[in-house]
């Protein structure tokens, strides 16, 4: 493996077991001990060991998944250096793909027809949906226009953001108090205390939000917190010699970004994550857009979060509600599946390249997402105007 393109050779460390927390025993049998350091830098740097055989990550399909995890940057236009663009050559393929995944803009009236006498509930992913994909995850800002479109949508429809990011971070990026937020791929849901009457059986924890309002938290993976912190530190340490790697702690999951890593070094990144994960049988790996995501092995995902929020908002009756979920990533597919099942609602995939999906409709990029949200608001305002005129006519 040629590592010349890395700043320094990757630190060859041994991600050997640290304590029982990694062994996959149920926490009730082996309580996680927070007493004493379960991890230290010295434990990580000695003994030194090469990453496991790189063929592990070839044979388990990780590398194929990594290669296909985000549209390639074929064309970079001046002034748009960080924005992914599809090539002109792909336009024909894209148009024929849209026969299956019709544009949600072109199908707007059809969507509105099925929303007749139903309450639309909006679910929005953040990265790649509200903010364009950029190289630095800390600089994935949404535009002021997008923020105002989301704010207006939330005036008329219950609206939730469901992100893979840490919930506090996504709130900081969106900055709208009128929304519901679910972070860590739905494993960290915050909603107002008043919404929880029927959820007493669901182990919600009382808390206060940043404005001091009473809220409920639903965190189905809370027992994994120490384990996630531990693997985060291991992954930071083990990948620190690889130029371009960024490891993020999202509270109940960890992201290892390789977007800015030379492709020739991807197998090393993958192998380090693979070697580390081997000692945590209660954690699993999912693939996002040029990111490896480590998360608890629990039966919970963005789809479950959608169902949970619908129930907690009092919208579990299928006939009264039309949930619409807009997202761009593989993790959003779980939510698309939930909505597709029994024609419950509509998944809308944001993609500038053809992709197999469980979504019903498509939007090409974040600017089309904004257009779609603005159309929803316009439609609602027109309805309100017509209703106002009808009511005035009755009184005249
Ligand atoms: O569920 P999402 O809100 O879509 O979050 C998924 C991941 O988003 C972020 O990474 C992605 O966006 C970055 C900024 O554009 C980009 O640099 C990266 O390559 C993408 O994977 C976030 O940093 C991840 O932690 C989230 O899991």
mmCIF file of C-alpha atoms and ligand atoms in Angstrom:
data_model
loop_
_atom_site.group_PDB
_atom_site.id
_atom_site.type_symbol
_atom_site.label_atom_id
_atom_site.label_comp_id
_atom_site.label_asym_id
_atom_site.label_seq_id
_atom_site.Cartn_x
_atom_site.Cartn_y
_atom_site.Cartn_z
ATOM 1 C CA UNK A 1 0.000 0.000 0.000
ATOM 2 C CA UNK A 2 1.482 3.299 -1.092
ATOM 3 C CA UNK A 3 1.014 5.793 1.686
ATOM 4 C CA UNK A 4 3.237 8.501 0.219
ATOM 5 C CA UNK A 5 0.239 10.699 -0.300
ATOM 6 C CA UNK A 6 -0.495 10.872 3.409
ATOM 7 C CA UNK A 7 1.055 13.649 5.471
ATOM 8 C CA UNK A 8 2.631 11.050 7.723
ATOM 9 C CA UNK A 9 2.306 7.306 7.773
ATOM 10 C CA UNK A 10 -0.793 6.284 9.648
ATOM 11 C CA UNK A 11 -0.051 5.551 13.290
ATOM 12 C CA UNK A 12 0.048 1.799 13.518
ATOM 13 C CA UNK A 13 -1.800 1.144 16.688
ATOM 14 C CA UNK A 14 -3.481 -1.844 18.210
ATOM 15 C CA UNK A 15 -7.171 -1.480 18.751
ATOM 16 C CA UNK A 16 -7.168 -4.446 21.131
ATOM 17 C CA UNK A 17 -9.925 -4.901 23.690
ATOM 18 C CA UNK A 18 -9.955 -2.376 26.480
ATOM 19 C CA UNK A 19 -12.711 -3.650 28.720
ATOM 20 C CA UNK A 20 -15.872 -5.702 28.853
ATOM 21 C CA UNK A 21 -17.985 -2.968 27.305
ATOM 22 C CA UNK A 22 -16.830 -4.114 23.908
ATOM 23 C CA UNK A 23 -17.711 -7.718 24.304
ATOM 24 C CA UNK A 24 -21.322 -7.371 23.406
ATOM 25 C CA UNK A 25 -22.705 -8.544 26.715
ATOM 26 C CA UNK A 26 -25.973 -6.958 27.586
ATOM 27 C CA UNK A 27 -25.321 -4.011 29.845
ATOM 28 C CA UNK A 28 -27.636 -5.537 32.429
ATOM 29 C CA UNK A 29 -25.203 -8.447 32.770
ATOM 30 C CA UNK A 30 -21.988 -6.487 32.607
ATOM 31 C CA UNK A 31 -22.693 -2.923 33.626
ATOM 32 C CA UNK A 32 -20.443 -0.494 31.855
ATOM 33 C CA UNK A 33 -17.947 0.817 34.342
ATOM 34 C CA UNK A 34 -17.316 4.513 34.157
ATOM 35 C CA UNK A 35 -14.964 4.428 37.098
ATOM 36 C CA UNK A 36 -11.330 4.900 36.166
ATOM 37 C CA UNK A 37 -10.007 5.581 32.714
ATOM 38 C CA UNK A 38 -11.157 2.883 30.325
ATOM 39 C CA UNK A 39 -8.949 4.302 27.643
ATOM 40 C CA UNK A 40 -5.603 5.993 27.579
ATOM 41 C CA UNK A 41 -3.359 7.274 24.833
ATOM 42 C CA UNK A 42 -0.548 5.083 26.072
ATOM 43 C CA UNK A 43 -2.733 1.999 25.745
ATOM 44 C CA UNK A 44 -3.407 2.981 22.176
ATOM 45 C CA UNK A 45 0.114 3.653 21.008
ATOM 46 C CA UNK A 46 1.649 0.452 22.403
ATOM 47 C CA UNK A 47 1.859 -2.164 21.049
ATOM 48 C CA UNK A 48 2.158 -0.911 17.512
ATOM 49 C CA UNK A 49 0.590 -3.043 14.872
ATOM 50 C CA UNK A 50 -0.191 -2.702 11.198
ATOM 51 C CA UNK A 51 -3.830 -2.536 10.260
ATOM 52 C CA UNK A 52 -5.308 -5.989 9.670
ATOM 53 C CA UNK A 53 -5.093 -7.456 6.179
ATOM 54 C CA UNK A 54 -6.430 -4.868 3.783
ATOM 55 C CA UNK A 55 -8.296 -7.625 1.948
ATOM 56 C CA UNK A 56 -10.798 -7.683 4.863
ATOM 57 C CA UNK A 57 -12.394 -4.497 3.631
ATOM 58 C CA UNK A 58 -12.283 -5.634 -0.003
ATOM 59 C CA UNK A 59 -14.015 -8.901 0.772
ATOM 60 C CA UNK A 60 -16.687 -7.451 3.058
ATOM 61 C CA UNK A 61 -17.796 -4.965 0.389
ATOM 62 C CA UNK A 62 -16.890 -1.838 2.368
ATOM 63 C CA UNK A 63 -14.665 -0.465 -0.364
ATOM 64 C CA UNK A 64 -17.280 -0.893 -3.076
ATOM 65 C CA UNK A 65 -19.770 0.859 -0.811
ATOM 66 C CA UNK A 66 -17.257 3.642 -0.148
ATOM 67 C CA UNK A 67 -16.652 4.161 -3.848
ATOM 68 C CA UNK A 68 -20.332 4.435 -4.655
ATOM 69 C CA UNK A 69 -21.209 6.499 -1.611
ATOM 70 C CA UNK A 70 -21.472 9.937 -3.172
ATOM 71 C CA UNK A 71 -21.739 11.307 -6.706
ATOM 72 C CA UNK A 72 -18.301 11.865 -8.242
ATOM 73 C CA UNK A 73 -17.181 15.418 -8.765
ATOM 74 C CA UNK A 74 -16.855 15.403 -12.542
ATOM 75 C CA UNK A 75 -17.067 19.108 -13.137
ATOM 76 C CA UNK A 76 -16.107 21.989 -10.903
ATOM 77 C CA UNK A 77 -17.316 25.418 -11.933
ATOM 78 C CA UNK A 78 -15.585 28.614 -10.945
ATOM 79 C CA UNK A 79 -17.304 29.972 -7.879
ATOM 80 C CA UNK A 80 -18.757 26.564 -6.953
ATOM 81 C CA UNK A 81 -15.578 24.834 -5.826
ATOM 82 C CA UNK A 82 -17.183 22.812 -3.041
ATOM 83 C CA UNK A 83 -20.407 21.860 -4.717
ATOM 84 C CA UNK A 84 -20.951 18.460 -6.283
ATOM 85 C CA UNK A 85 -22.148 18.636 -9.868
ATOM 86 C CA UNK A 86 -23.135 15.830 -12.171
ATOM 87 C CA UNK A 87 -21.684 15.727 -15.675
ATOM 88 C CA UNK A 88 -23.614 16.694 -18.806
ATOM 89 C CA UNK A 89 -23.071 13.136 -20.101
ATOM 90 C CA UNK A 90 -25.234 11.864 -17.287
ATOM 91 C CA UNK A 91 -28.165 14.082 -18.241
ATOM 92 C CA UNK A 92 -29.842 11.498 -20.495
ATOM 93 C CA UNK A 93 -29.472 8.772 -17.873
ATOM 94 C CA UNK A 94 -30.862 11.185 -15.289
ATOM 95 C CA UNK A 95 -33.899 12.023 -17.417
ATOM 96 C CA UNK A 96 -34.746 8.373 -17.958
ATOM 97 C CA UNK A 97 -34.274 7.695 -14.223
ATOM 98 C CA UNK A 98 -36.813 10.465 -13.554
ATOM 99 C CA UNK A 99 -39.459 8.434 -15.344
ATOM 100 C CA UNK A 100 -39.384 6.154 -12.288
ATOM 101 C CA UNK A 101 -38.691 8.860 -9.702
ATOM 102 C CA UNK A 102 -40.829 11.711 -10.983
ATOM 103 C CA UNK A 103 -39.811 15.225 -10.087
ATOM 104 C CA UNK A 104 -41.690 16.324 -6.957
ATOM 105 C CA UNK A 105 -41.886 19.790 -8.523
ATOM 106 C CA UNK A 106 -43.512 18.540 -11.716
ATOM 107 C CA UNK A 107 -45.765 16.243 -9.657
ATOM 108 C CA UNK A 108 -46.659 18.941 -7.151
ATOM 109 C CA UNK A 109 -50.375 18.962 -8.031
ATOM 110 C CA UNK A 110 -50.548 15.163 -7.739
ATOM 111 C CA UNK A 111 -48.982 15.369 -4.276
ATOM 112 C CA UNK A 112 -51.423 18.114 -3.276
ATOM 113 C CA UNK A 113 -54.365 16.056 -4.557
ATOM 114 C CA UNK A 114 -53.428 13.212 -2.240
ATOM 115 C CA UNK A 115 -53.008 15.717 0.611
ATOM 116 C CA UNK A 116 -56.665 16.793 0.304
ATOM 117 C CA UNK A 117 -58.356 16.498 3.719
ATOM 118 C CA UNK A 118 -55.116 15.234 5.215
ATOM 119 C CA UNK A 119 -52.527 16.963 7.395
ATOM 120 C CA UNK A 120 -49.119 17.128 5.799
ATOM 121 C CA UNK A 121 -46.294 16.415 8.257
ATOM 122 C CA UNK A 122 -42.851 17.366 6.937
ATOM 123 C CA UNK A 123 -39.660 15.466 7.700
ATOM 124 C CA UNK A 124 -36.384 16.931 6.479
ATOM 125 C CA UNK A 125 -32.892 15.526 6.470
ATOM 126 C CA UNK A 126 -30.153 18.169 6.880
ATOM 127 C CA UNK A 127 -26.910 17.494 4.944
ATOM 128 C CA UNK A 128 -27.415 17.306 1.196
ATOM 129 C CA UNK A 129 -31.085 18.254 1.626
ATOM 130 C CA UNK A 130 -31.161 21.646 3.340
ATOM 131 C CA UNK A 131 -27.460 22.405 2.926
ATOM 132 C CA UNK A 132 -25.309 21.477 -0.062
ATOM 133 C CA UNK A 133 -22.609 18.850 0.433
ATOM 134 C CA UNK A 134 -19.284 20.589 1.119
ATOM 135 C CA UNK A 135 -15.818 19.356 2.026
ATOM 136 C CA UNK A 136 -15.860 20.571 5.616
ATOM 137 C CA UNK A 137 -18.804 19.247 7.688
ATOM 138 C CA UNK A 138 -18.402 22.215 10.047
ATOM 139 C CA UNK A 139 -19.147 24.561 7.166
ATOM 140 C CA UNK A 140 -22.320 22.885 5.879
ATOM 141 C CA UNK A 141 -24.488 25.967 6.287
ATOM 142 C CA UNK A 142 -27.986 26.404 4.933
ATOM 143 C CA UNK A 143 -28.721 29.581 3.005
ATOM 144 C CA UNK A 144 -30.837 32.361 4.495
ATOM 145 C CA UNK A 145 -33.472 31.663 1.795
ATOM 146 C CA UNK A 146 -33.604 27.996 2.731
ATOM 147 C CA UNK A 147 -33.938 28.887 6.415
ATOM 148 C CA UNK A 148 -36.831 31.172 5.645
ATOM 149 C CA UNK A 149 -38.487 28.502 3.440
ATOM 150 C CA UNK A 150 -38.236 25.961 6.291
ATOM 151 C CA UNK A 151 -39.503 28.524 8.809
ATOM 152 C CA UNK A 152 -42.539 29.264 6.611
ATOM 153 C CA UNK A 153 -43.277 25.579 6.050
ATOM 154 C CA UNK A 154 -43.237 25.067 9.825
ATOM 155 C CA UNK A 155 -45.912 27.786 10.202
ATOM 156 C CA UNK A 156 -48.369 25.593 8.315
ATOM 157 C CA UNK A 157 -47.186 22.023 8.832
ATOM 158 C CA UNK A 158 -45.596 20.186 11.765
ATOM 159 C CA UNK A 159 -41.956 19.949 10.659
ATOM 160 C CA UNK A 160 -39.105 17.810 11.971
ATOM 161 C CA UNK A 161 -35.433 17.615 11.082
ATOM 162 C CA UNK A 162 -34.016 14.088 11.244
ATOM 163 C CA UNK A 163 -30.248 14.101 10.930
ATOM 164 C CA UNK A 164 -27.282 11.820 11.429
ATOM 165 C CA UNK A 165 -25.600 14.658 13.259
ATOM 166 C CA UNK A 166 -25.548 15.414 16.946
ATOM 167 C CA UNK A 167 -28.923 17.028 17.767
ATOM 168 C CA UNK A 168 -27.350 20.155 19.314
ATOM 169 C CA UNK A 169 -25.160 20.633 16.257
ATOM 170 C CA UNK A 170 -28.045 20.358 13.810
ATOM 171 C CA UNK A 171 -30.081 22.794 15.919
ATOM 172 C CA UNK A 172 -27.125 25.204 15.851
ATOM 173 C CA UNK A 173 -26.986 24.927 12.047
ATOM 174 C CA UNK A 174 -30.747 25.267 11.462
ATOM 175 C CA UNK A 175 -31.462 27.710 14.285
ATOM 176 C CA UNK A 176 -35.274 27.497 14.186
ATOM 177 C CA UNK A 177 -37.068 26.895 17.472
ATOM 178 C CA UNK A 178 -40.382 26.033 15.822
ATOM 179 C CA UNK A 179 -39.192 22.622 14.563
ATOM 180 C CA UNK A 180 -38.801 19.179 16.120
ATOM 181 C CA UNK A 181 -35.273 17.809 16.094
ATOM 182 C CA UNK A 182 -33.999 14.249 15.970
ATOM 183 C CA UNK A 183 -30.213 13.767 15.960
ATOM 184 C CA UNK A 184 -27.917 10.727 15.748
ATOM 185 C CA UNK A 185 -30.027 9.150 12.968
ATOM 186 C CA UNK A 186 -33.167 9.417 15.094
ATOM 187 C CA UNK A 187 -31.598 8.024 18.275
ATOM 188 C CA UNK A 188 -31.943 11.394 20.031
ATOM 189 C CA UNK A 189 -35.415 12.907 19.708
ATOM 190 C CA UNK A 190 -36.518 16.061 21.505
ATOM 191 C CA UNK A 191 -40.124 17.178 21.598
ATOM 192 C CA UNK A 192 -42.258 19.418 23.792
ATOM 193 C CA UNK A 193 -43.455 17.847 27.029
ATOM 194 C CA UNK A 194 -47.081 18.579 26.136
ATOM 195 C CA UNK A 195 -46.899 16.158 23.178
ATOM 196 C CA UNK A 196 -46.177 13.104 25.272
ATOM 197 C CA UNK A 197 -49.467 12.197 26.877
ATOM 198 C CA UNK A 198 -49.741 8.890 25.027
ATOM 199 C CA UNK A 199 -46.038 8.064 25.265
ATOM 200 C CA UNK A 200 -45.671 7.358 28.951
ATOM 201 C CA UNK A 201 -44.738 3.764 28.156
ATOM 202 C CA UNK A 202 -41.817 4.840 25.986
ATOM 203 C CA UNK A 203 -39.177 5.767 28.550
ATOM 204 C CA UNK A 204 -38.877 9.437 27.767
ATOM 205 C CA UNK A 205 -36.668 11.560 29.970
ATOM 206 C CA UNK A 206 -37.716 15.041 31.071
ATOM 207 C CA UNK A 207 -35.299 17.836 30.260
ATOM 208 C CA UNK A 208 -35.223 21.500 29.276
ATOM 209 C CA UNK A 209 -34.264 22.901 25.899
ATOM 210 C CA UNK A 210 -31.889 25.803 25.235
ATOM 211 C CA UNK A 211 -34.750 28.261 25.811
ATOM 212 C CA UNK A 212 -35.496 26.655 29.192
ATOM 213 C CA UNK A 213 -38.771 25.089 27.997
ATOM 214 C CA UNK A 214 -39.734 21.697 29.392
ATOM 215 C CA UNK A 215 -39.140 18.963 26.821
ATOM 216 C CA UNK A 216 -39.030 15.210 26.569
ATOM 217 C CA UNK A 217 -36.082 13.294 25.255
ATOM 218 C CA UNK A 218 -36.339 9.899 23.671
ATOM 219 C CA UNK A 219 -32.909 8.282 23.511
ATOM 220 C CA UNK A 220 -33.208 4.550 22.829
ATOM 221 C CA UNK A 221 -29.421 4.083 22.741
ATOM 222 C CA UNK A 222 -28.546 5.972 25.930
ATOM 223 C CA UNK A 223 -26.731 2.988 27.467
ATOM 224 C CA UNK A 224 -24.246 3.157 24.565
ATOM 225 C CA UNK A 225 -23.024 6.644 25.433
ATOM 226 C CA UNK A 226 -19.789 5.580 27.209
ATOM 227 C CA UNK A 227 -19.047 3.025 24.492
ATOM 228 C CA UNK A 228 -19.541 5.601 21.750
ATOM 229 C CA UNK A 229 -17.238 8.049 23.554
ATOM 230 C CA UNK A 230 -14.633 5.333 23.865
ATOM 231 C CA UNK A 231 -14.711 4.231 20.227
ATOM 232 C CA UNK A 232 -14.680 7.892 19.165
ATOM 233 C CA UNK A 233 -11.412 8.439 21.026
ATOM 234 C CA UNK A 234 -9.959 5.203 19.590
ATOM 235 C CA UNK A 235 -10.899 6.207 16.055
ATOM 236 C CA UNK A 236 -9.467 9.719 16.446
ATOM 237 C CA UNK A 237 -6.230 8.249 17.731
ATOM 238 C CA UNK A 238 -5.873 5.456 15.196
ATOM 239 C CA UNK A 239 -6.616 7.654 12.158
ATOM 240 C CA UNK A 240 -4.714 10.749 13.247
ATOM 241 C CA UNK A 241 -1.804 10.189 10.866
ATOM 242 C CA UNK A 242 -4.013 10.033 7.794
ATOM 243 C CA UNK A 243 -4.355 13.356 6.047
ATOM 244 C CA UNK A 244 -7.931 14.436 5.489
ATOM 245 C CA UNK A 245 -9.685 12.053 7.893
ATOM 246 C CA UNK A 246 -12.212 13.711 10.181
ATOM 247 C CA UNK A 247 -13.887 11.878 13.030
ATOM 248 C CA UNK A 248 -17.045 13.377 14.530
ATOM 249 C CA UNK A 249 -18.762 12.409 17.774
ATOM 250 C CA UNK A 250 -22.516 12.617 17.264
ATOM 251 C CA UNK A 251 -23.388 11.436 20.784
ATOM 252 C CA UNK A 252 -24.999 8.099 19.861
ATOM 253 C CA UNK A 253 -22.952 7.491 16.718
ATOM 254 C CA UNK A 254 -19.554 8.360 15.286
ATOM 255 C CA UNK A 255 -18.739 9.511 11.758
ATOM 256 C CA UNK A 256 -15.414 8.838 10.077
ATOM 257 C CA UNK A 257 -15.183 11.089 7.025
ATOM 258 C CA UNK A 258 -12.913 10.182 4.118
ATOM 259 C CA UNK A 259 -14.134 12.786 1.585
ATOM 260 C CA UNK A 260 -10.827 14.658 1.864
ATOM 261 C CA UNK A 261 -8.606 11.562 1.958
ATOM 262 C CA UNK A 262 -6.681 10.516 -1.145
ATOM 263 C CA UNK A 263 -8.634 7.602 -2.645
ATOM 264 C CA UNK A 264 -5.551 5.407 -2.563
ATOM 265 C CA UNK A 265 -5.623 5.561 1.240
ATOM 266 C CA UNK A 266 -9.342 4.693 1.606
ATOM 267 C CA UNK A 267 -8.572 0.992 2.198
ATOM 268 C CA UNK A 268 -6.391 1.976 5.168
ATOM 269 C CA UNK A 269 -9.145 4.133 6.653
ATOM 270 C CA UNK A 270 -11.636 1.320 6.149
ATOM 271 C CA UNK A 271 -9.306 -1.269 7.648
ATOM 272 C CA UNK A 272 -8.621 0.843 10.756
ATOM 273 C CA UNK A 273 -12.344 1.287 11.340
ATOM 274 C CA UNK A 274 -12.890 -2.417 10.675
ATOM 275 C CA UNK A 275 -10.094 -3.417 13.095
ATOM 276 C CA UNK A 276 -11.443 -1.115 15.801
ATOM 277 C CA UNK A 277 -15.055 -2.194 15.338
ATOM 278 C CA UNK A 278 -14.085 -5.873 15.716
ATOM 279 C CA UNK A 279 -13.822 -5.307 19.456
ATOM 280 C CA UNK A 280 -17.281 -3.758 19.687
ATOM 281 C CA UNK A 281 -19.765 -6.428 18.612
ATOM 282 C CA UNK A 282 -22.625 -4.265 19.874
ATOM 283 C CA UNK A 283 -21.778 -1.545 17.367
ATOM 284 C CA UNK A 284 -22.303 -1.692 13.617
ATOM 285 C CA UNK A 285 -21.249 0.221 10.540
ATOM 286 C CA UNK A 286 -23.393 2.017 7.982
ATOM 287 C CA UNK A 287 -22.297 3.965 4.928
ATOM 288 C CA UNK A 288 -23.161 7.585 4.237
ATOM 289 C CA UNK A 289 -21.853 10.081 1.710
ATOM 290 C CA UNK A 290 -18.097 9.579 1.920
ATOM 291 C CA UNK A 291 -18.484 8.786 5.579
ATOM 292 C CA UNK A 292 -18.331 5.584 7.622
ATOM 293 C CA UNK A 293 -20.873 5.698 10.421
ATOM 294 C CA UNK A 294 -20.488 3.648 13.581
ATOM 295 C CA UNK A 295 -23.687 3.189 15.550
ATOM 296 C CA UNK A 296 -25.286 0.952 18.174
ATOM 297 C CA UNK A 297 -26.694 -2.345 17.012
ATOM 298 C CA UNK A 298 -30.265 -1.544 18.014
ATOM 299 C CA UNK A 299 -33.421 -1.781 16.003
ATOM 300 C CA UNK A 300 -33.749 1.951 15.508
ATOM 301 C CA UNK A 301 -33.224 4.174 12.496
ATOM 302 C CA UNK A 302 -34.649 7.238 10.751
ATOM 303 C CA UNK A 303 -37.738 5.220 9.738
ATOM 304 C CA UNK A 304 -38.464 4.319 13.364
ATOM 305 C CA UNK A 305 -37.920 7.975 14.304
ATOM 306 C CA UNK A 306 -40.546 9.020 11.728
ATOM 307 C CA UNK A 307 -43.052 6.567 13.215
ATOM 308 C CA UNK A 308 -42.202 7.722 16.735
ATOM 309 C CA UNK A 309 -42.670 11.405 15.864
ATOM 310 C CA UNK A 310 -45.934 10.757 14.043
ATOM 311 C CA UNK A 311 -47.214 8.963 17.117
ATOM 312 C CA UNK A 312 -45.947 11.593 19.545
ATOM 313 C CA UNK A 313 -47.541 14.396 17.521
ATOM 314 C CA UNK A 314 -50.852 12.563 17.559
ATOM 315 C CA UNK A 315 -50.746 11.653 13.865
ATOM 316 C CA UNK A 316 -50.640 7.887 14.010
ATOM 317 C CA UNK A 317 -53.982 7.585 12.194
ATOM 318 C CA UNK A 318 -52.902 6.899 8.607
ATOM 319 C CA UNK A 319 -55.972 8.341 6.939
ATOM 320 C CA UNK A 320 -55.687 11.846 8.375
ATOM 321 C CA UNK A 321 -52.012 12.346 7.667
ATOM 322 C CA UNK A 322 -49.705 12.657 4.706
ATOM 323 C CA UNK A 323 -46.102 12.419 5.885
ATOM 324 C CA UNK A 324 -43.524 13.713 3.395
ATOM 325 C CA UNK A 325 -39.847 12.945 3.973
ATOM 326 C CA UNK A 326 -37.104 14.648 1.955
ATOM 327 C CA UNK A 327 -33.591 13.198 2.155
ATOM 328 C CA UNK A 328 -30.521 12.411 0.074
ATOM 329 C CA UNK A 329 -28.631 9.670 1.879
ATOM 330 C CA UNK A 330 -28.694 5.896 2.363
ATOM 331 C CA UNK A 331 -29.811 6.356 5.962
ATOM 332 C CA UNK A 332 -32.905 8.196 4.660
ATOM 333 C CA UNK A 333 -33.945 5.034 2.833
ATOM 334 C CA UNK A 334 -35.223 3.596 6.149
ATOM 335 C CA UNK A 335 -37.674 6.494 6.352
ATOM 336 C CA UNK A 336 -38.627 6.151 2.666
ATOM 337 C CA UNK A 337 -39.396 2.457 3.286
ATOM 338 C CA UNK A 338 -41.702 3.262 6.216
ATOM 339 C CA UNK A 339 -43.656 5.738 4.087
ATOM 340 C CA UNK A 340 -43.811 3.466 1.048
ATOM 341 C CA UNK A 341 -45.247 0.642 3.159
ATOM 342 C CA UNK A 342 -49.014 0.763 2.736
ATOM 343 C CA UNK A 343 -48.705 3.953 0.666
ATOM 344 C CA UNK A 344 -48.511 5.871 3.899
ATOM 345 C CA UNK A 345 -46.753 8.945 2.569
ATOM 346 C CA UNK A 346 -44.127 10.165 0.148
ATOM 347 C CA UNK A 347 -40.375 9.862 0.255
ATOM 348 C CA UNK A 348 -38.577 12.386 -1.924
ATOM 349 C CA UNK A 349 -34.968 11.589 -2.822
ATOM 350 C CA UNK A 350 -32.594 14.493 -3.407
ATOM 351 C CA UNK A 351 -30.122 13.368 -6.028
ATOM 352 C CA UNK A 352 -28.386 14.772 -9.061
ATOM 353 C CA UNK A 353 -27.499 11.288 -10.306
ATOM 354 C CA UNK A 354 -29.636 8.173 -10.885
ATOM 355 C CA UNK A 355 -29.883 5.987 -7.742
ATOM 356 C CA UNK A 356 -32.133 3.092 -6.744
ATOM 357 C CA UNK A 357 -34.344 4.249 -3.912
ATOM 358 C CA UNK A 358 -37.470 3.551 -1.889
ATOM 359 C CA UNK A 359 -38.549 7.126 -2.447
ATOM 360 C CA UNK A 360 -41.525 7.959 -4.699
ATOM 361 C CA UNK A 361 -40.328 11.267 -6.081
ATOM 362 C CA UNK A 362 -37.085 13.113 -6.657
ATOM 363 C CA UNK A 363 -35.592 16.563 -6.437
ATOM 364 C CA UNK A 364 -32.291 17.338 -8.062
ATOM 365 C CA UNK A 365 -30.582 19.452 -5.407
ATOM 366 C CA UNK A 366 -31.056 21.757 -2.446
ATOM 367 C CA UNK A 367 -32.346 24.591 -4.636
ATOM 368 C CA UNK A 368 -35.172 22.329 -5.837
ATOM 369 C CA UNK A 369 -35.850 21.372 -2.203
ATOM 370 C CA UNK A 370 -36.263 25.080 -1.431
ATOM 371 C CA UNK A 371 -38.577 25.504 -4.431
ATOM 372 C CA UNK A 372 -40.692 22.568 -3.268
ATOM 373 C CA UNK A 373 -40.980 23.974 0.271
ATOM 374 C CA UNK A 374 -41.904 27.405 -1.103
ATOM 375 C CA UNK A 375 -44.593 25.815 -3.300
ATOM 376 C CA UNK A 376 -46.101 24.136 -0.222
ATOM 377 C CA UNK A 377 -46.276 27.476 1.548
ATOM 378 C CA UNK A 378 -47.799 29.239 -1.497
ATOM 379 C CA UNK A 379 -50.404 26.510 -1.822
ATOM 380 C CA UNK A 380 -51.372 26.888 1.844
ATOM 381 C CA UNK A 381 -51.531 30.683 1.559
ATOM 382 C CA UNK A 382 -53.769 30.436 -1.530
ATOM 383 C CA UNK A 383 -56.061 27.988 0.301
ATOM 384 C CA UNK A 384 -56.283 30.390 3.242
ATOM 385 C CA UNK A 385 -57.079 33.288 0.879
ATOM 386 C CA UNK A 386 -59.822 31.311 -0.909
ATOM 387 C CA UNK A 387 -61.276 30.234 2.441
ATOM 388 C CA UNK A 388 -61.227 33.851 3.653
ATOM 389 C CA UNK A 389 -63.030 35.011 0.500
ATOM 390 C CA UNK A 390 -65.643 32.260 0.847
ATOM 391 C CA UNK A 391 -66.277 33.177 4.467
ATOM 392 C CA UNK A 392 -66.588 36.883 3.592
ATOM 393 C CA UNK A 393 -69.080 35.961 0.841
ATOM 394 C CA UNK A 394 -71.244 34.090 3.374
ATOM 395 C CA UNK A 395 -71.406 37.150 5.673
ATOM 396 C CA UNK A 396 -72.183 39.672 2.912
HETATM 397 O O1 LIG B 1 -28.511 12.766 8.143
HETATM 398 P P1 LIG B 1 -27.792 13.955 7.611
HETATM 399 O O2 LIG B 1 -28.275 15.250 8.210
HETATM 400 O O3 LIG B 1 -27.795 13.999 6.102
HETATM 401 O O4 LIG B 1 -26.290 13.778 8.087
HETATM 402 C C1 LIG B 1 -25.473 12.780 7.463
HETATM 403 C C2 LIG B 1 -24.022 13.137 7.626
HETATM 404 O O5 LIG B 1 -23.907 14.506 7.247
HETATM 405 C C3 LIG B 1 -22.630 15.117 7.404
HETATM 406 O O6 LIG B 1 -21.736 14.593 6.438
HETATM 407 C C4 LIG B 1 -22.110 14.813 5.088
HETATM 408 O O7 LIG B 1 -22.132 16.235 4.831
HETATM 409 C C5 LIG B 1 -20.839 16.874 4.954
HETATM 410 C C6 LIG B 1 -21.049 18.369 4.739
HETATM 411 O O8 LIG B 1 -21.621 18.641 3.510
HETATM 412 C C7 LIG B 1 -19.863 16.260 3.950
HETATM 413 O O9 LIG B 1 -18.579 16.855 4.092
HETATM 414 C C8 LIG B 1 -19.757 14.749 4.207
HETATM 415 O O10 LIG B 1 -18.933 14.150 3.237
HETATM 416 C C9 LIG B 1 -21.147 14.102 4.156
HETATM 417 O O11 LIG B 1 -21.071 12.737 4.545
HETATM 418 C C10 LIG B 1 -22.117 14.923 8.794
HETATM 419 O O12 LIG B 1 -20.844 15.479 8.929
HETATM 420 C C11 LIG B 1 -22.113 13.449 9.152
HETATM 421 O O13 LIG B 1 -21.622 13.270 10.434
HETATM 422 C C12 LIG B 1 -23.548 12.968 9.074
HETATM 423 O O14 LIG B 1 -23.620 11.609 9.447
#
